[in-house]
Amino acid sequence: MEKTVRWGILATGAIAETFARDLLVDPSTRNVKSIVHTIAAAASSSGACRAAEFLKDVGAPPAAKAYGSYEELVADEDIDIVYVATPHSHHYQNTMLCLEAGKNVLCEKAFTVNASQARKLAEKAKEKNLFLMEAIWIRYLPISVYARGVVTSGKLGNVTRVIADNSVNLNPEITWADGKHRMVNPELAGGALLDLGIYSLTWIFQTLYHTQPKPTPPIVTSSLRKYTTGADEMASILLTFPRPEGDAHGIATTAMRVDSDISNTGASGAAVRVQGDNGELQVWPPIWRPTKTKLILKDGTIEDKLWPQPGPGKGSGWFNGFLSNHAEGEGYGMFWEADEAASAIVEGRKEGRYADLSESIAVMDVMDQVRKQNGMRYPEKIETTAYPVHL
Ligand SMILES: NC(=O)C1=CN([C@@H]2O[C@H](COP(=O)(O)OP(=O)(O)OC[C@H]3O[C@@H](n4cnc5c(N)ncnc54)[C@H](OP(=O)(O)O)[C@@H]3O)[C@@H](O)[C@H]2O)C=CC1
Ligand SMILES: O=C1OC[C@@H](O)[C@H](O)[C@H]1O
């Protein structure tokens, strides 16, 4: 008999809508039989009317409650887990609010503004015996499960280098002209590194770090280019992972003005290359929602694989119509991370399987070092670990 997991949605922006729609896609479409998701409530800091409108738009059950504040949401006893979908700047305060109220949490990427905040949240979750996971959704996509499997299978031999790029070809002066959008606004912890670079780092971490029996954090060298607002618009990072048999290298890049795939047809080739002494695994852009891999081995093997993402169809949500890589079916692909979080709650696990809190902290540590090396600090009120702070 399947168990129902009751979600509370904290914030009603773009990704909250996509995620909420995905929750309502029948889990049997991805062969999940043990759990069902339901939306129990949503909260908007803009008021209960906005929350009610959101619930209607995503097709939530009529009984779902609409709250006009996050405080009311976390006090609701009929919620098993809260999904935090505010800008990065707010993740620490909002997640702490949930944990203090005894709620399990799935919090959007980037997990926090800095590693100190991530550590504090991990400590609080442990103290309260609650589930906490970063919603770094690509870790849970079947393509990522496959990629990690290729590395651990030994097919590539000793994997010594991974190159990953997530660049999006958006001119910030045009796309976010007033500088207030969360992508470029330092008050909201904006910039390429935390928002986009995290995908490049995730591909490197999930292949060079997560796959190791005893992962060691990397040594970091980096360069950042700043935008006029003070947030970064381009980051290039060299990661050296110490290994007894010789260091492994990760090269993570991200940029707003150039593109991983300028023609949007795949003509630029792979945006992730996982390289070992027997061959390499390539992943096509966009690496935040990839649909194609190529395995090339020294013995002459060449294996192309397509990883169609769900949609279009009811509930396909954000970016539908913009991306051309949909297959049949409903949803956007965020349900795989939701399934993992819900299963963990049902099974009594306190962390995600494919990126536990220590790994989220390790990634935040890298981003801290990149910012420090390049003199980029956000306003103190969003860097602080003090709680509560009114933002
Ligand atoms: N996994 C993925 O694919 C993606 C993840 N994200 C992540 O999700 C988070 C939110 O991004 P996105 O949904 O695009 O952002 P939006 O700006 O669309 O939504 C953010 C929501 O947060 C709430 N909020 C509370 N305080 C503020 C504030 N001061 N300024 C702005 N919003 C505020 C608002 O909801 P309300 O008024 O209801 O309280 C707002 O609608 C980010 O951390 C981002 O990195 C984003 C895009 C894709
Ligand atoms: O998480 C994300 O994925 C897609 C990106 O383009 C978006 O800006 C980012 O927040």
Coordinates of C-alpha atoms and ligand atoms in Angstrom, one line a residue:
M1 CA 0.0 0.0 0.0
E2 CA 1.5 3.4 -1.0
K3 CA 2.1 6.1 1.7
T4 CA 0.9 9.7 1.1
V5 CA 3.4 12.4 1.8
R6 CA 1.9 15.9 2.5
W7 CA 3.9 18.8 1.1
G8 CA 3.9 22.4 2.1
I9 CA 5.1 24.9 -0.5
L10 CA 7.0 27.9 0.9
A11 CA 6.9 30.7 -1.8
T12 CA 5.0 30.9 -5.0
G13 CA 7.5 31.9 -7.7
A14 CA 8.5 30.2 -10.9
I15 CA 10.2 27.1 -9.6
A16 CA 7.6 26.6 -6.9
E17 CA 5.0 26.3 -9.6
T18 CA 7.1 23.8 -11.6
F19 CA 7.8 21.7 -8.6
A20 CA 4.2 21.7 -7.3
R21 CA 2.9 20.6 -10.7
D22 CA 5.5 17.8 -10.8
L23 CA 4.3 16.6 -7.4
L24 CA 0.9 16.0 -8.8
V25 CA 2.1 13.9 -11.7
D26 CA 1.1 10.2 -11.0
P27 CA 4.2 8.5 -9.6
S28 CA 3.4 5.3 -11.5
T29 CA 4.5 7.2 -14.7
R30 CA 8.1 6.7 -13.4
N31 CA 7.4 3.3 -11.9
V32 CA 7.2 4.5 -8.3
K33 CA 4.7 2.4 -6.3
S34 CA 5.4 3.1 -2.6
I35 CA 4.6 6.8 -2.3
V36 CA 2.1 9.4 -3.5
H37 CA 2.6 13.1 -3.1
T38 CA -0.1 15.6 -2.2
I39 CA 0.0 19.4 -1.7
A40 CA -1.4 20.1 1.7
A41 CA -0.7 23.9 1.7
A42 CA 1.2 26.8 0.2
A43 CA 2.3 30.1 1.7
S44 CA 3.2 33.4 0.1
S45 CA 4.9 36.3 1.7
S46 CA 2.7 38.4 -0.6
G47 CA -0.5 37.3 1.1
A48 CA -3.0 34.4 1.3
C49 CA -4.7 35.5 -1.9
R50 CA -1.5 34.8 -3.8
A51 CA -1.1 31.4 -2.1
A52 CA -4.7 30.5 -3.1
E53 CA -4.2 31.6 -6.7
F54 CA -1.0 29.5 -6.8
L55 CA -2.8 26.4 -5.5
K56 CA -5.5 26.8 -8.1
D57 CA -3.0 27.3 -10.9
V58 CA -1.0 24.2 -10.1
G59 CA -4.2 22.1 -9.7
A60 CA -3.7 21.4 -5.9
P61 CA -6.5 19.5 -4.1
P62 CA -9.4 21.8 -3.1
A63 CA -8.6 21.1 0.6
A64 CA -5.1 22.5 0.3
K65 CA -4.7 25.5 2.6
A66 CA -3.5 28.9 1.6
Y67 CA -1.4 30.9 4.0
G68 CA -0.3 34.5 3.9
S69 CA 2.9 34.0 5.8
Y70 CA 5.7 31.3 6.0
E71 CA 5.2 31.2 9.9
E72 CA 1.6 30.0 9.5
L73 CA 2.7 27.3 7.0
V74 CA 5.4 25.8 9.3
A75 CA 2.9 25.7 12.2
D76 CA 0.5 23.5 10.2
E77 CA 0.5 20.0 11.7
D78 CA -0.8 18.4 8.5
I79 CA 2.4 18.9 6.6
D80 CA 5.2 16.2 6.4
I81 CA 7.7 18.2 4.5
V82 CA 8.2 21.8 3.3
Y83 CA 9.7 22.7 -0.1
V84 CA 11.6 26.0 0.2
A85 CA 11.5 27.9 -3.1
T86 CA 12.7 31.5 -2.2
P87 CA 15.9 33.1 -3.6
H88 CA 19.2 31.8 -2.2
S89 CA 19.5 34.8 0.1
H90 CA 16.5 33.6 2.0
H91 CA 17.2 29.8 2.2
Y92 CA 19.0 29.9 5.5
Q93 CA 16.3 31.9 7.4
N94 CA 13.4 30.1 5.8
T95 CA 14.9 26.6 6.3
M96 CA 15.8 27.4 9.9
L97 CA 12.2 28.5 10.4
C98 CA 11.0 25.2 9.2
L99 CA 13.5 23.1 11.2
E100 CA 12.8 25.1 14.4
A101 CA 9.1 24.3 13.9
G102 CA 9.8 20.6 13.5
K103 CA 9.4 20.3 9.8
N104 CA 11.4 18.2 7.3
V105 CA 12.8 20.3 4.5
L106 CA 13.7 20.1 0.8
C107 CA 15.5 23.4 0.1
E108 CA 16.2 24.8 -3.4
K109 CA 19.7 25.2 -4.8
A110 CA 22.0 26.9 -4.0
F111 CA 21.5 25.4 -0.6
T112 CA 22.6 28.6 1.3
V113 CA 24.7 31.7 0.8
N114 CA 27.8 30.1 2.4
A115 CA 29.1 27.0 4.0
S116 CA 28.7 28.3 7.6
Q117 CA 25.0 28.6 7.0
A118 CA 24.8 25.1 5.5
R119 CA 26.7 23.6 8.5
K120 CA 24.3 25.3 10.9
L121 CA 21.3 23.9 9.1
A122 CA 22.8 20.4 9.1
E123 CA 23.4 20.7 12.8
K124 CA 19.9 21.9 13.5
A125 CA 18.4 19.1 11.4
K126 CA 20.4 16.6 13.3
E127 CA 19.5 18.1 16.7
K128 CA 15.8 17.9 15.8
N129 CA 16.1 14.5 14.1
L130 CA 14.6 15.9 10.8
F131 CA 15.1 15.2 7.2
L132 CA 17.0 17.9 5.2
M133 CA 18.1 17.9 1.6
E134 CA 19.3 20.4 -1.0
A135 CA 17.0 20.4 -4.0
I136 CA 19.9 19.9 -6.4
W137 CA 17.4 18.1 -8.7
I138 CA 19.9 17.0 -11.4
R139 CA 21.4 14.5 -9.0
Y140 CA 18.2 12.5 -9.1
L141 CA 17.7 12.5 -12.9
P142 CA 18.1 9.0 -14.5
I143 CA 20.9 10.5 -16.6
S144 CA 22.9 11.3 -13.5
V145 CA 22.3 7.9 -12.0
Y146 CA 23.7 6.4 -15.2
A147 CA 26.7 8.8 -15.3
R148 CA 27.7 7.9 -11.8
G149 CA 27.2 4.2 -12.6
V150 CA 29.5 4.5 -15.6
V151 CA 32.2 6.0 -13.4
T152 CA 31.9 3.4 -10.6
S153 CA 31.7 0.5 -13.1
G154 CA 35.3 1.2 -14.0
K155 CA 34.4 1.3 -17.7
L156 CA 36.3 4.6 -18.1
G157 CA 39.3 3.3 -16.1
N158 CA 40.7 5.8 -13.6
V159 CA 38.8 9.0 -14.0
T160 CA 41.2 11.8 -13.7
R161 CA 39.6 14.8 -15.2
V162 CA 36.1 16.3 -15.6
I163 CA 35.2 19.4 -17.5
A164 CA 31.8 21.0 -17.0
D165 CA 30.2 24.2 -18.4
N166 CA 26.9 25.8 -17.8
S167 CA 26.7 29.1 -19.7
V168 CA 23.4 30.5 -20.8
N169 CA 23.8 33.4 -23.4
L170 CA 21.8 36.0 -21.6
N171 CA 22.9 39.6 -21.7
P172 CA 22.2 40.9 -18.2
E173 CA 21.8 44.5 -19.3
I174 CA 18.9 43.4 -21.4
T175 CA 17.4 40.5 -19.5
W176 CA 17.6 42.0 -16.0
A177 CA 18.0 45.7 -16.9
D178 CA 17.0 47.1 -13.5
G179 CA 19.5 44.9 -11.6
K180 CA 16.8 43.8 -9.2
H181 CA 16.2 40.3 -10.4
R182 CA 17.6 37.4 -8.2
M183 CA 20.1 36.5 -11.0
V184 CA 22.1 39.7 -10.7
N185 CA 21.0 41.3 -7.4
P186 CA 23.6 40.9 -4.5
E187 CA 20.8 41.5 -2.0
L188 CA 19.3 38.1 -3.2
A189 CA 22.8 36.4 -3.4
G190 CA 22.6 36.8 -7.2
G191 CA 25.3 35.9 -9.8
A192 CA 26.4 33.2 -12.1
L193 CA 28.4 31.2 -9.5
L194 CA 25.6 30.3 -7.0
D195 CA 22.8 30.0 -9.6
L196 CA 24.4 28.4 -12.6
G197 CA 27.9 27.4 -11.6
I198 CA 26.4 25.1 -9.1
Y199 CA 25.4 22.8 -12.0
S200 CA 29.0 22.6 -13.3
L201 CA 30.2 21.9 -9.8
T202 CA 27.5 19.3 -9.3
W203 CA 28.6 17.4 -12.4
I204 CA 32.2 17.5 -11.2
F205 CA 31.3 16.5 -7.6
Q206 CA 29.0 13.7 -8.6
T207 CA 31.6 12.1 -10.8
L208 CA 34.9 12.9 -9.1
Y209 CA 33.9 13.2 -5.4
H210 CA 30.6 11.3 -4.8
T211 CA 32.0 8.2 -6.5
Q212 CA 35.0 7.9 -4.2
P213 CA 35.0 5.6 -1.1
K214 CA 36.6 8.4 1.0
P215 CA 36.0 11.7 -0.8
T216 CA 38.5 14.5 -0.1
P217 CA 37.5 18.1 -0.7
P218 CA 39.3 19.8 -3.5
I219 CA 41.9 22.6 -3.6
V220 CA 40.3 25.6 -5.3
T221 CA 41.8 28.1 -7.8
S222 CA 39.5 30.5 -9.6
S223 CA 38.7 33.6 -11.5
L224 CA 35.4 35.7 -11.4
R225 CA 34.2 38.5 -13.6
K226 CA 31.8 40.9 -11.9
Y227 CA 28.7 42.5 -13.3
T228 CA 27.9 46.2 -12.6
T229 CA 25.7 45.2 -9.7
G230 CA 28.7 43.6 -7.9
A231 CA 27.3 40.0 -8.5
D232 CA 29.4 37.8 -10.7
E233 CA 28.6 37.2 -14.3
M234 CA 31.3 34.6 -15.1
A235 CA 33.3 32.1 -13.1
S236 CA 36.0 29.7 -14.0
I237 CA 37.2 27.2 -11.3
L238 CA 40.0 24.7 -11.2
L239 CA 39.5 22.0 -8.6
T240 CA 42.3 19.7 -7.6
F241 CA 41.1 16.5 -5.9
P242 CA 44.0 14.9 -4.0
R243 CA 44.2 11.1 -4.7
P244 CA 46.8 8.6 -3.5
E245 CA 47.4 7.5 -7.1
G246 CA 47.7 11.1 -8.4
D247 CA 45.4 14.2 -8.3
A248 CA 42.2 14.4 -10.3
H249 CA 41.2 17.7 -11.9
G250 CA 37.8 19.3 -12.2
I251 CA 37.3 22.4 -14.5
A252 CA 34.0 24.1 -13.8
T253 CA 32.9 27.1 -15.9
T254 CA 29.8 29.3 -16.0
A255 CA 28.9 32.5 -17.7
M256 CA 25.9 34.6 -18.6
R257 CA 27.1 36.1 -21.9
V258 CA 28.4 33.1 -23.7
D259 CA 26.6 29.8 -24.2
S260 CA 27.3 26.1 -23.7
D261 CA 25.4 25.6 -27.0
I262 CA 25.1 28.8 -29.0
S263 CA 23.0 27.3 -31.8
N264 CA 20.6 25.6 -29.3
T265 CA 20.9 22.5 -31.6
G266 CA 23.6 20.6 -29.8
A267 CA 26.2 21.6 -32.5
S268 CA 28.7 22.8 -29.9
G269 CA 29.0 19.3 -28.6
A270 CA 29.3 18.0 -25.1
A271 CA 29.3 20.4 -22.1
V272 CA 30.4 17.8 -19.6
R273 CA 33.4 15.4 -20.3
V274 CA 34.2 12.8 -17.7
Q275 CA 37.6 11.5 -18.8
G276 CA 39.4 8.4 -17.7
D277 CA 42.4 6.4 -19.1
N278 CA 40.0 4.0 -20.9
G279 CA 37.6 6.6 -22.4
E280 CA 35.2 9.3 -21.7
L281 CA 31.5 10.0 -21.0
Q282 CA 30.1 13.1 -22.6
V283 CA 26.9 14.9 -21.6
W284 CA 25.2 17.4 -23.9
P285 CA 23.9 20.8 -22.8
P286 CA 22.0 22.2 -21.1
I287 CA 23.6 20.4 -18.2
W288 CA 20.8 21.5 -15.8
R289 CA 18.4 19.4 -17.9
P290 CA 20.4 17.2 -20.2
T291 CA 19.0 14.7 -22.6
K292 CA 22.0 13.1 -24.4
T293 CA 25.1 11.2 -23.5
K294 CA 27.9 9.6 -25.5
L295 CA 30.2 7.0 -24.2
I296 CA 33.5 6.7 -26.1
L297 CA 35.9 4.0 -25.1
K298 CA 39.5 3.2 -26.3
D299 CA 38.4 -0.2 -27.5
G300 CA 36.2 1.5 -30.2
T301 CA 32.9 1.4 -28.4
I302 CA 30.7 4.5 -29.1
E303 CA 27.4 4.4 -27.3
D304 CA 24.9 7.3 -27.8
K305 CA 22.0 7.4 -25.4
L306 CA 19.0 9.7 -25.3
W307 CA 17.5 10.7 -21.9
P308 CA 14.2 12.3 -22.9
Q309 CA 12.8 14.7 -20.3
P310 CA 9.1 14.5 -19.6
G311 CA 6.5 16.9 -21.1
P312 CA 4.9 18.6 -22.8
G313 CA 1.5 17.8 -21.3
K314 CA -0.5 18.7 -18.2
G315 CA 1.9 20.0 -15.5
S316 CA 5.0 20.4 -17.6
G317 CA 5.4 23.8 -16.1
W318 CA 8.4 26.2 -16.4
F319 CA 10.3 26.3 -19.6
N320 CA 7.7 24.4 -21.5
G321 CA 7.7 25.6 -25.0
F322 CA 11.3 27.0 -24.7
L323 CA 13.1 23.7 -24.7
S324 CA 12.7 21.4 -27.6
N325 CA 13.9 18.3 -25.8
H326 CA 10.6 17.0 -24.4
A327 CA 9.3 13.5 -24.8
E328 CA 5.9 12.1 -24.2
G329 CA 4.4 12.3 -20.7
E330 CA 3.7 14.8 -18.0
G331 CA 5.9 16.8 -15.7
Y332 CA 9.2 18.6 -15.8
G333 CA 11.6 16.2 -14.1
M334 CA 11.6 17.5 -10.6
F335 CA 9.5 14.6 -9.3
W336 CA 12.6 12.4 -9.1
E337 CA 14.1 14.5 -6.3
A338 CA 10.6 14.8 -4.7
D339 CA 10.3 11.0 -4.8
E340 CA 13.7 10.7 -3.0
A341 CA 12.8 13.2 -0.3
A342 CA 9.3 11.5 0.3
S343 CA 10.8 8.0 0.3
A344 CA 13.4 9.1 2.8
I345 CA 10.7 10.4 5.1
V346 CA 8.6 7.2 4.8
E347 CA 11.7 5.1 5.4
G348 CA 13.0 7.3 8.3
R349 CA 16.1 8.4 6.5
K350 CA 17.4 12.0 7.4
E351 CA 19.4 12.8 4.3
G352 CA 19.2 12.3 0.5
R353 CA 21.0 9.3 -1.0
Y354 CA 22.7 11.0 -4.0
A355 CA 24.0 14.2 -2.2
D356 CA 24.0 14.1 1.5
L357 CA 24.5 17.3 3.6
S358 CA 28.3 16.8 3.9
E359 CA 28.4 17.0 0.1
S360 CA 26.2 20.1 -0.1
I361 CA 28.5 21.7 2.5
A362 CA 31.6 20.7 0.5
V363 CA 30.1 22.4 -2.6
M364 CA 29.2 25.5 -0.6
D365 CA 32.8 25.5 0.7
V366 CA 34.1 25.6 -2.9
M367 CA 31.9 28.5 -3.7
D368 CA 33.0 30.4 -0.5
Q369 CA 36.6 30.0 -1.6
V370 CA 35.9 31.2 -5.1
R371 CA 34.1 34.3 -3.8
K372 CA 36.9 34.9 -1.2
Q373 CA 39.7 34.6 -3.8
N374 CA 37.9 37.2 -6.0
G375 CA 36.7 39.6 -3.3
M376 CA 33.0 39.0 -3.6
R377 CA 31.0 39.2 -0.4
Y378 CA 27.2 39.6 -0.1
P379 CA 25.6 42.0 2.4
E380 CA 26.1 40.9 6.0
K381 CA 22.4 40.3 6.7
I382 CA 22.4 37.4 4.1
E383 CA 25.9 36.1 4.9
T384 CA 25.1 35.8 8.7
T385 CA 24.3 32.7 10.6
A386 CA 22.3 34.7 13.1
Y387 CA 18.7 33.7 13.3
P388 CA 16.1 35.1 13.1
V389 CA 17.0 38.0 10.9
H390 CA 14.3 39.8 9.1
L391 CA 15.2 40.1 5.4
Ligands
LIG1 N1 15.9 23.6 -9.7 C1 15.8 24.4 -10.7 O1 15.7 24.0 -11.8 C2 15.6 25.8 -10.4 C3 15.8 26.3 -9.1 N2 15.7 27.6 -8.9 C4 16.0 28.0 -7.5 O2 14.8 28.4 -6.9 C5 14.9 29.5 -6.1 C6 13.8 30.5 -6.5 O3 13.9 30.8 -7.9 P1 12.7 31.3 -8.8 O4 11.5 30.5 -8.5 O5 13.1 31.4 -10.1 O6 12.5 32.8 -8.2 P2 11.2 33.7 -8.2 O7 11.7 35.1 -8.1 O8 10.3 33.4 -9.4 O9 10.4 33.3 -6.9 C7 10.9 33.4 -5.7 C8 9.8 33.6 -4.7 O10 10.3 33.7 -3.4 C9 9.5 34.6 -2.6 N3 10.3 35.6 -2.0 C10 10.3 35.9 -0.7 N4 11.1 37.0 -0.5 C11 11.5 37.4 -1.7 C12 12.3 38.5 -2.1 N5 12.9 39.4 -1.2 N6 12.5 38.7 -3.4 C13 12.1 37.8 -4.3 N7 11.3 36.7 -3.9 C14 11.0 36.6 -2.6 C15 8.4 35.1 -3.5 O11 7.3 34.2 -3.3 P3 6.0 34.7 -2.3 O12 5.7 36.1 -2.7 O13 5.0 33.8 -2.6 O14 6.5 34.6 -0.9 C16 8.9 34.8 -4.9 O15 7.9 34.6 -5.8 C17 16.3 30.0 -6.2 O16 17.1 29.6 -5.1 C18 16.8 29.3 -7.5 O17 18.2 29.0 -7.5 C19 15.3 28.5 -9.8 C20 15.0 28.1 -11.1 C21 15.2 26.7 -11.5
LIG2 O1 18.3 26.4 -11.6 C1 18.3 26.9 -12.7 O2 18.1 26.2 -13.8 C2 17.9 26.8 -15.0 C3 18.5 28.1 -15.1 O3 18.5 28.7 -16.3 C4 17.9 28.9 -14.0 O4 18.3 30.3 -14.1 C5 18.5 28.4 -12.7 O5 18.1 29.0 -11.6

